[in-house]
Amino acid sequence: MMKVIVMYSSFAGLGRTRQGRHDGRNTNTTLSVTGCETIEDVTTQTAGLGATIRAFRDRLSPAATGLPPGHARRAVGLRREELAELAGVSVDYIVRLEQGRATTPSAQVTSSLARALQLTSAERDHLFRLARLVPPTDDQISYHIPPGVQRVLARLGDAAVAVFAADWQLIWWNRSWPALLGDPSASPPGLRNFARDTFPVTSDGPRLSHWPVTSLDADATKAAVVSDLRRATGRFPRDRRLAKLIRELADGNKQFADLWTAGTVSAHREDRKIVEHPLVGSVTVDCDVLTDGDAELKIVILTAAPDTEDETKLRLAAVAGVRDPALS
């Protein structure tokens, strides 16, 4: 019979541990590091939620997010106010998260932070766990944008660009998008959905554009939206938000209900739209939709034909940066 000898060593600076139970499960085991500081304290300081957000922020350059680099920057990565702008939260809340005074952000805020920080799926899941949240599963619609897609988005220049999830929920937009269509953040997050705009169930009006937009191929666009939602039900059969959206549209909009019942399948991925901009007038733009991978992300790109009056107007709109008159 071979004997196993377990040797114990003591190190200077380490306190004693409590004796474990004889059944192999320790109770309230704590390792003292500096007299009154515990391993849990050290982990919170160096690898907790606040420290992790700071580390992710420090490694991300403004250029990678499409922000101008600025002058005389003291911060290596993003400033707190830049992260707040990208994530759609207040600077004060970012400060409280990083200082450990806020420790339980909502799933929506955590998803927004993950997108703004351009995290990988594994890093996003880690951030969720630090926030004491269950990470999204593969059978749920993802509101995450992979870093590779983020890099492409940052290189699209002056085009007005937005990213929608598989259920046509708006999850990201660049600075040119609100300049052309109005600021989406003025609408409640739950209403920033292109399917809801396309098939309204109330008289409140569109929530994604704050001035009139006319589609030159509206019927094909509507059929494509229904087809996209139908495909999403096959890809994400257990997603409750998607099921709720389809039920509300079918109950409240007859045109959607008819198209849904007909089993519409379409692959329409381009359109031409006329935007009635309040400062520069009518702007005709091409609307192209790219789809990314299994997550069914939809990248919507609005551009004007080169060397035209519409291209000039699009640039003027971007420079003007007009706000929604209702918010002025």
PDB file of C-alpha atoms in Angstrom, residues 129-293:
ATOM      1  CA  ARG A 129     -21.611  36.895 -13.985  1.00  0.00           C
ATOM      2  CA  LEU A 130     -19.773  39.702 -12.178  1.00  0.00           C
ATOM      3  CA  ALA A 131     -23.046  41.651 -12.288  1.00  0.00           C
ATOM      4  CA  ARG A 132     -24.757  38.588 -10.730  1.00  0.00           C
ATOM      5  CA  LEU A 133     -26.723  37.951 -13.915  1.00  0.00           C
ATOM      6  CA  VAL A 134     -27.207  34.798 -15.956  1.00  0.00           C
ATOM      7  CA  PRO A 135     -25.419  35.177 -19.314  1.00  0.00           C
ATOM      8  CA  PRO A 136     -27.591  34.956 -22.449  1.00  0.00           C
ATOM      9  CA  THR A 137     -28.001  31.473 -23.912  1.00  0.00           C
ATOM     10  CA  ASP A 138     -27.770  30.351 -27.536  1.00  0.00           C
ATOM     11  CA  ASP A 139     -31.557  30.034 -27.827  1.00  0.00           C
ATOM     12  CA  GLN A 140     -32.076  33.700 -26.948  1.00  0.00           C
ATOM     13  CA  ILE A 141     -31.771  36.590 -29.373  1.00  0.00           C
ATOM     14  CA  SER A 142     -28.398  38.186 -28.832  1.00  0.00           C
ATOM     15  CA  TYR A 143     -28.014  41.956 -28.475  1.00  0.00           C
ATOM     16  CA  HIS A 144     -24.242  41.554 -28.563  1.00  0.00           C
ATOM     17  CA  ILE A 145     -22.063  42.900 -31.401  1.00  0.00           C
ATOM     18  CA  PRO A 146     -18.792  40.954 -31.902  1.00  0.00           C
ATOM     19  CA  PRO A 147     -15.546  42.974 -31.920  1.00  0.00           C
ATOM     20  CA  GLY A 148     -14.938  42.159 -35.596  1.00  0.00           C
ATOM     21  CA  VAL A 149     -18.263  43.694 -36.567  1.00  0.00           C
ATOM     22  CA  GLN A 150     -17.484  46.696 -34.356  1.00  0.00           C
ATOM     23  CA  ARG A 151     -14.235  47.257 -36.235  1.00  0.00           C
ATOM     24  CA  VAL A 152     -16.060  47.218 -39.560  1.00  0.00           C
ATOM     25  CA  LEU A 153     -18.690  49.644 -38.267  1.00  0.00           C
ATOM     26  CA  ALA A 154     -16.012  52.090 -37.129  1.00  0.00           C
ATOM     27  CA  ARG A 155     -14.595  52.173 -40.675  1.00  0.00           C
ATOM     28  CA  LEU A 156     -17.792  53.005 -42.555  1.00  0.00           C
ATOM     29  CA  GLY A 157     -17.027  56.710 -42.638  1.00  0.00           C
ATOM     30  CA  ASP A 158     -19.857  59.219 -42.872  1.00  0.00           C
ATOM     31  CA  ALA A 159     -22.576  56.709 -43.779  1.00  0.00           C
ATOM     32  CA  ALA A 160     -25.549  56.573 -41.417  1.00  0.00           C
ATOM     33  CA  VAL A 161     -25.317  53.114 -39.857  1.00  0.00           C
ATOM     34  CA  ALA A 162     -27.376  51.204 -37.309  1.00  0.00           C
ATOM     35  CA  VAL A 163     -27.384  47.626 -36.042  1.00  0.00           C
ATOM     36  CA  PHE A 164     -30.569  45.718 -35.300  1.00  0.00           C
ATOM     37  CA  ALA A 165     -30.967  42.375 -33.528  1.00  0.00           C
ATOM     38  CA  ALA A 166     -32.811  39.406 -35.031  1.00  0.00           C
ATOM     39  CA  ASP A 167     -36.135  40.818 -33.790  1.00  0.00           C
ATOM     40  CA  TRP A 168     -35.400  44.201 -35.439  1.00  0.00           C
ATOM     41  CA  GLN A 169     -34.627  45.803 -32.091  1.00  0.00           C
ATOM     42  CA  LEU A 170     -32.244  48.736 -32.537  1.00  0.00           C
ATOM     43  CA  ILE A 171     -29.111  48.072 -30.473  1.00  0.00           C
ATOM     44  CA  TRP A 172     -26.455  50.429 -31.901  1.00  0.00           C
ATOM     45  CA  TRP A 173     -26.096  53.476 -34.137  1.00  0.00           C
ATOM     46  CA  ASN A 174     -23.295  55.788 -35.184  1.00  0.00           C
ATOM     47  CA  ARG A 175     -23.301  59.585 -35.006  1.00  0.00           C
ATOM     48  CA  SER A 176     -24.529  60.043 -38.579  1.00  0.00           C
ATOM     49  CA  TRP A 177     -27.729  58.060 -37.914  1.00  0.00           C
ATOM     50  CA  PRO A 178     -29.381  60.578 -35.524  1.00  0.00           C
ATOM     51  CA  ALA A 179     -28.092  63.449 -37.676  1.00  0.00           C
ATOM     52  CA  LEU A 180     -30.132  62.071 -40.564  1.00  0.00           C
ATOM     53  CA  LEU A 181     -33.163  60.602 -38.768  1.00  0.00           C
ATOM     54  CA  GLY A 182     -33.238  62.060 -35.263  1.00  0.00           C
ATOM     55  CA  ASP A 183     -31.890  60.688 -31.990  1.00  0.00           C
ATOM     56  CA  PRO A 184     -33.300  57.205 -31.182  1.00  0.00           C
ATOM     57  CA  SER A 185     -32.392  57.623 -27.518  1.00  0.00           C
ATOM     58  CA  ALA A 186     -35.324  60.023 -27.229  1.00  0.00           C
ATOM     59  CA  SER A 187     -37.643  56.996 -27.472  1.00  0.00           C
ATOM     60  CA  PRO A 188     -38.010  54.337 -24.741  1.00  0.00           C
ATOM     61  CA  PRO A 189     -35.701  51.354 -25.455  1.00  0.00           C
ATOM     62  CA  GLY A 190     -38.616  48.943 -25.804  1.00  0.00           C
ATOM     63  CA  LEU A 191     -40.051  50.988 -28.684  1.00  0.00           C
ATOM     64  CA  ARG A 192     -36.853  51.241 -30.722  1.00  0.00           C
ATOM     65  CA  ASN A 193     -37.939  48.467 -33.014  1.00  0.00           C
ATOM     66  CA  PHE A 194     -38.233  48.621 -36.798  1.00  0.00           C
ATOM     67  CA  ALA A 195     -40.922  45.920 -36.880  1.00  0.00           C
ATOM     68  CA  ARG A 196     -43.060  48.031 -34.532  1.00  0.00           C
ATOM     69  CA  ASP A 197     -42.496  51.069 -36.757  1.00  0.00           C
ATOM     70  CA  THR A 198     -43.354  49.092 -39.896  1.00  0.00           C
ATOM     71  CA  PHE A 199     -46.521  47.583 -38.391  1.00  0.00           C
ATOM     72  CA  PRO A 200     -47.771  50.084 -35.793  1.00  0.00           C
ATOM     73  CA  VAL A 201     -50.364  48.949 -33.278  1.00  0.00           C
ATOM     74  CA  THR A 202     -50.970  52.403 -31.789  1.00  0.00           C
ATOM     75  CA  SER A 203     -51.294  55.915 -33.179  1.00  0.00           C
ATOM     76  CA  ASP A 204     -48.154  57.152 -31.455  1.00  0.00           C
ATOM     77  CA  GLY A 205     -46.227  57.172 -34.729  1.00  0.00           C
ATOM     78  CA  PRO A 206     -42.724  55.933 -35.612  1.00  0.00           C
ATOM     79  CA  ARG A 207     -40.059  55.850 -32.919  1.00  0.00           C
ATOM     80  CA  LEU A 208     -36.919  55.308 -34.992  1.00  0.00           C
ATOM     81  CA  SER A 209     -37.191  58.361 -37.235  1.00  0.00           C
ATOM     82  CA  HIS A 210     -38.346  61.695 -35.887  1.00  0.00           C
ATOM     83  CA  TRP A 211     -39.296  63.076 -39.304  1.00  0.00           C
ATOM     84  CA  PRO A 212     -41.095  61.551 -42.304  1.00  0.00           C
ATOM     85  CA  VAL A 213     -39.399  58.745 -44.211  1.00  0.00           C
ATOM     86  CA  THR A 214     -40.911  57.283 -47.383  1.00  0.00           C
ATOM     87  CA  SER A 215     -39.875  53.872 -48.688  1.00  0.00           C
ATOM     88  CA  LEU A 216     -39.959  53.514 -52.476  1.00  0.00           C
ATOM     89  CA  ASP A 217     -40.531  49.753 -52.132  1.00  0.00           C
ATOM     90  CA  ALA A 218     -42.651  49.605 -49.004  1.00  0.00           C
ATOM     91  CA  ASP A 219     -44.444  46.347 -49.798  1.00  0.00           C
ATOM     92  CA  ALA A 220     -41.180  44.445 -50.258  1.00  0.00           C
ATOM     93  CA  THR A 221     -39.789  45.938 -47.062  1.00  0.00           C
ATOM     94  CA  LYS A 222     -42.839  44.878 -45.061  1.00  0.00           C
ATOM     95  CA  ALA A 223     -42.697  41.353 -46.471  1.00  0.00           C
ATOM     96  CA  ALA A 224     -38.995  41.170 -45.600  1.00  0.00           C
ATOM     97  CA  VAL A 225     -39.602  42.236 -41.984  1.00  0.00           C
ATOM     98  CA  VAL A 226     -42.216  39.509 -41.522  1.00  0.00           C
ATOM     99  CA  SER A 227     -39.902  36.975 -43.159  1.00  0.00           C
ATOM    100  CA  ASP A 228     -37.068  38.018 -40.841  1.00  0.00           C
ATOM    101  CA  LEU A 229     -39.244  37.501 -37.766  1.00  0.00           C
ATOM    102  CA  ARG A 230     -40.431  34.128 -39.037  1.00  0.00           C
ATOM    103  CA  ARG A 231     -36.840  33.003 -39.562  1.00  0.00           C
ATOM    104  CA  ALA A 232     -35.953  34.262 -36.090  1.00  0.00           C
ATOM    105  CA  THR A 233     -38.627  32.041 -34.521  1.00  0.00           C
ATOM    106  CA  GLY A 234     -36.867  29.024 -36.004  1.00  0.00           C
ATOM    107  CA  ARG A 235     -33.452  30.184 -34.839  1.00  0.00           C
ATOM    108  CA  PHE A 236     -34.607  31.346 -31.370  1.00  0.00           C
ATOM    109  CA  PRO A 237     -37.711  29.276 -30.553  1.00  0.00           C
ATOM    110  CA  ARG A 238     -37.555  29.956 -26.800  1.00  0.00           C
ATOM    111  CA  ASP A 239     -37.065  33.710 -26.918  1.00  0.00           C
ATOM    112  CA  ARG A 240     -39.920  35.247 -24.934  1.00  0.00           C
ATOM    113  CA  ARG A 241     -39.368  38.797 -26.185  1.00  0.00           C
ATOM    114  CA  LEU A 242     -39.698  37.619 -29.784  1.00  0.00           C
ATOM    115  CA  ALA A 243     -42.860  35.657 -29.030  1.00  0.00           C
ATOM    116  CA  LYS A 244     -44.362  38.685 -27.259  1.00  0.00           C
ATOM    117  CA  LEU A 245     -43.487  40.987 -30.172  1.00  0.00           C
ATOM    118  CA  ILE A 246     -45.095  38.704 -32.772  1.00  0.00           C
ATOM    119  CA  ARG A 247     -48.214  38.237 -30.644  1.00  0.00           C
ATOM    120  CA  GLU A 248     -48.644  42.000 -30.174  1.00  0.00           C
ATOM    121  CA  LEU A 249     -48.143  42.758 -33.876  1.00  0.00           C
ATOM    122  CA  ALA A 250     -50.494  39.979 -34.984  1.00  0.00           C
ATOM    123  CA  ASP A 251     -53.198  41.112 -32.551  1.00  0.00           C
ATOM    124  CA  GLY A 252     -52.831  44.831 -33.255  1.00  0.00           C
ATOM    125  CA  ASN A 253     -51.995  45.136 -36.966  1.00  0.00           C
ATOM    126  CA  LYS A 254     -54.095  43.394 -39.619  1.00  0.00           C
ATOM    127  CA  GLN A 255     -51.500  43.731 -42.365  1.00  0.00           C
ATOM    128  CA  PHE A 256     -48.889  41.987 -40.228  1.00  0.00           C
ATOM    129  CA  ALA A 257     -51.403  39.267 -39.289  1.00  0.00           C
ATOM    130  CA  ASP A 258     -52.237  38.640 -42.962  1.00  0.00           C
ATOM    131  CA  LEU A 259     -48.584  38.436 -44.004  1.00  0.00           C
ATOM    132  CA  TRP A 260     -47.764  36.196 -41.039  1.00  0.00           C
ATOM    133  CA  THR A 261     -50.641  33.838 -41.792  1.00  0.00           C
ATOM    134  CA  ALA A 262     -49.570  33.669 -45.438  1.00  0.00           C
ATOM    135  CA  GLY A 263     -46.182  32.294 -44.369  1.00  0.00           C
ATOM    136  CA  THR A 264     -44.341  35.067 -46.160  1.00  0.00           C
ATOM    137  CA  VAL A 265     -40.734  34.308 -47.093  1.00  0.00           C
ATOM    138  CA  SER A 266     -38.620  37.028 -48.683  1.00  0.00           C
ATOM    139  CA  ALA A 267     -34.991  37.974 -49.160  1.00  0.00           C
ATOM    140  CA  HIS A 268     -35.382  41.714 -49.805  1.00  0.00           C
ATOM    141  CA  ARG A 269     -32.176  43.393 -48.630  1.00  0.00           C
ATOM    142  CA  GLU A 270     -32.162  46.817 -50.294  1.00  0.00           C
ATOM    143  CA  ASP A 271     -34.444  49.801 -50.620  1.00  0.00           C
ATOM    144  CA  ARG A 272     -34.447  53.472 -51.497  1.00  0.00           C
ATOM    145  CA  LYS A 273     -35.882  55.962 -49.042  1.00  0.00           C
ATOM    146  CA  ILE A 274     -36.686  59.672 -49.012  1.00  0.00           C
ATOM    147  CA  VAL A 275     -35.990  61.438 -45.718  1.00  0.00           C
ATOM    148  CA  GLU A 276     -37.740  64.774 -45.122  1.00  0.00           C
ATOM    149  CA  HIS A 277     -34.991  66.386 -43.080  1.00  0.00           C
ATOM    150  CA  PRO A 278     -36.067  69.538 -41.175  1.00  0.00           C
ATOM    151  CA  LEU A 279     -32.934  71.523 -42.107  1.00  0.00           C
ATOM    152  CA  VAL A 280     -31.631  70.292 -45.459  1.00  0.00           C
ATOM    153  CA  GLY A 281     -34.899  69.204 -47.083  1.00  0.00           C
ATOM    154  CA  SER A 282     -35.616  65.958 -48.922  1.00  0.00           C
ATOM    155  CA  VAL A 283     -32.715  63.513 -49.035  1.00  0.00           C
ATOM    156  CA  THR A 284     -32.858  60.348 -51.154  1.00  0.00           C
ATOM    157  CA  VAL A 285     -30.728  57.562 -49.684  1.00  0.00           C
ATOM    158  CA  ASP A 286     -29.996  53.967 -50.573  1.00  0.00           C
ATOM    159  CA  CYS A 287     -30.748  51.522 -47.777  1.00  0.00           C
ATOM    160  CA  ASP A 288     -28.701  48.315 -47.750  1.00  0.00           C
ATOM    161  CA  VAL A 289     -29.070  45.587 -45.136  1.00  0.00           C
ATOM    162  CA  LEU A 290     -26.247  43.164 -44.318  1.00  0.00           C
ATOM    163  CA  THR A 291     -26.762  40.149 -42.057  1.00  0.00           C
ATOM    164  CA  ASP A 292     -24.061  38.859 -39.710  1.00  0.00           C
ATOM    165  CA  GLY A 293     -23.799  35.167 -38.846  1.00  0.00           C
TER     166      GLY A 293
END
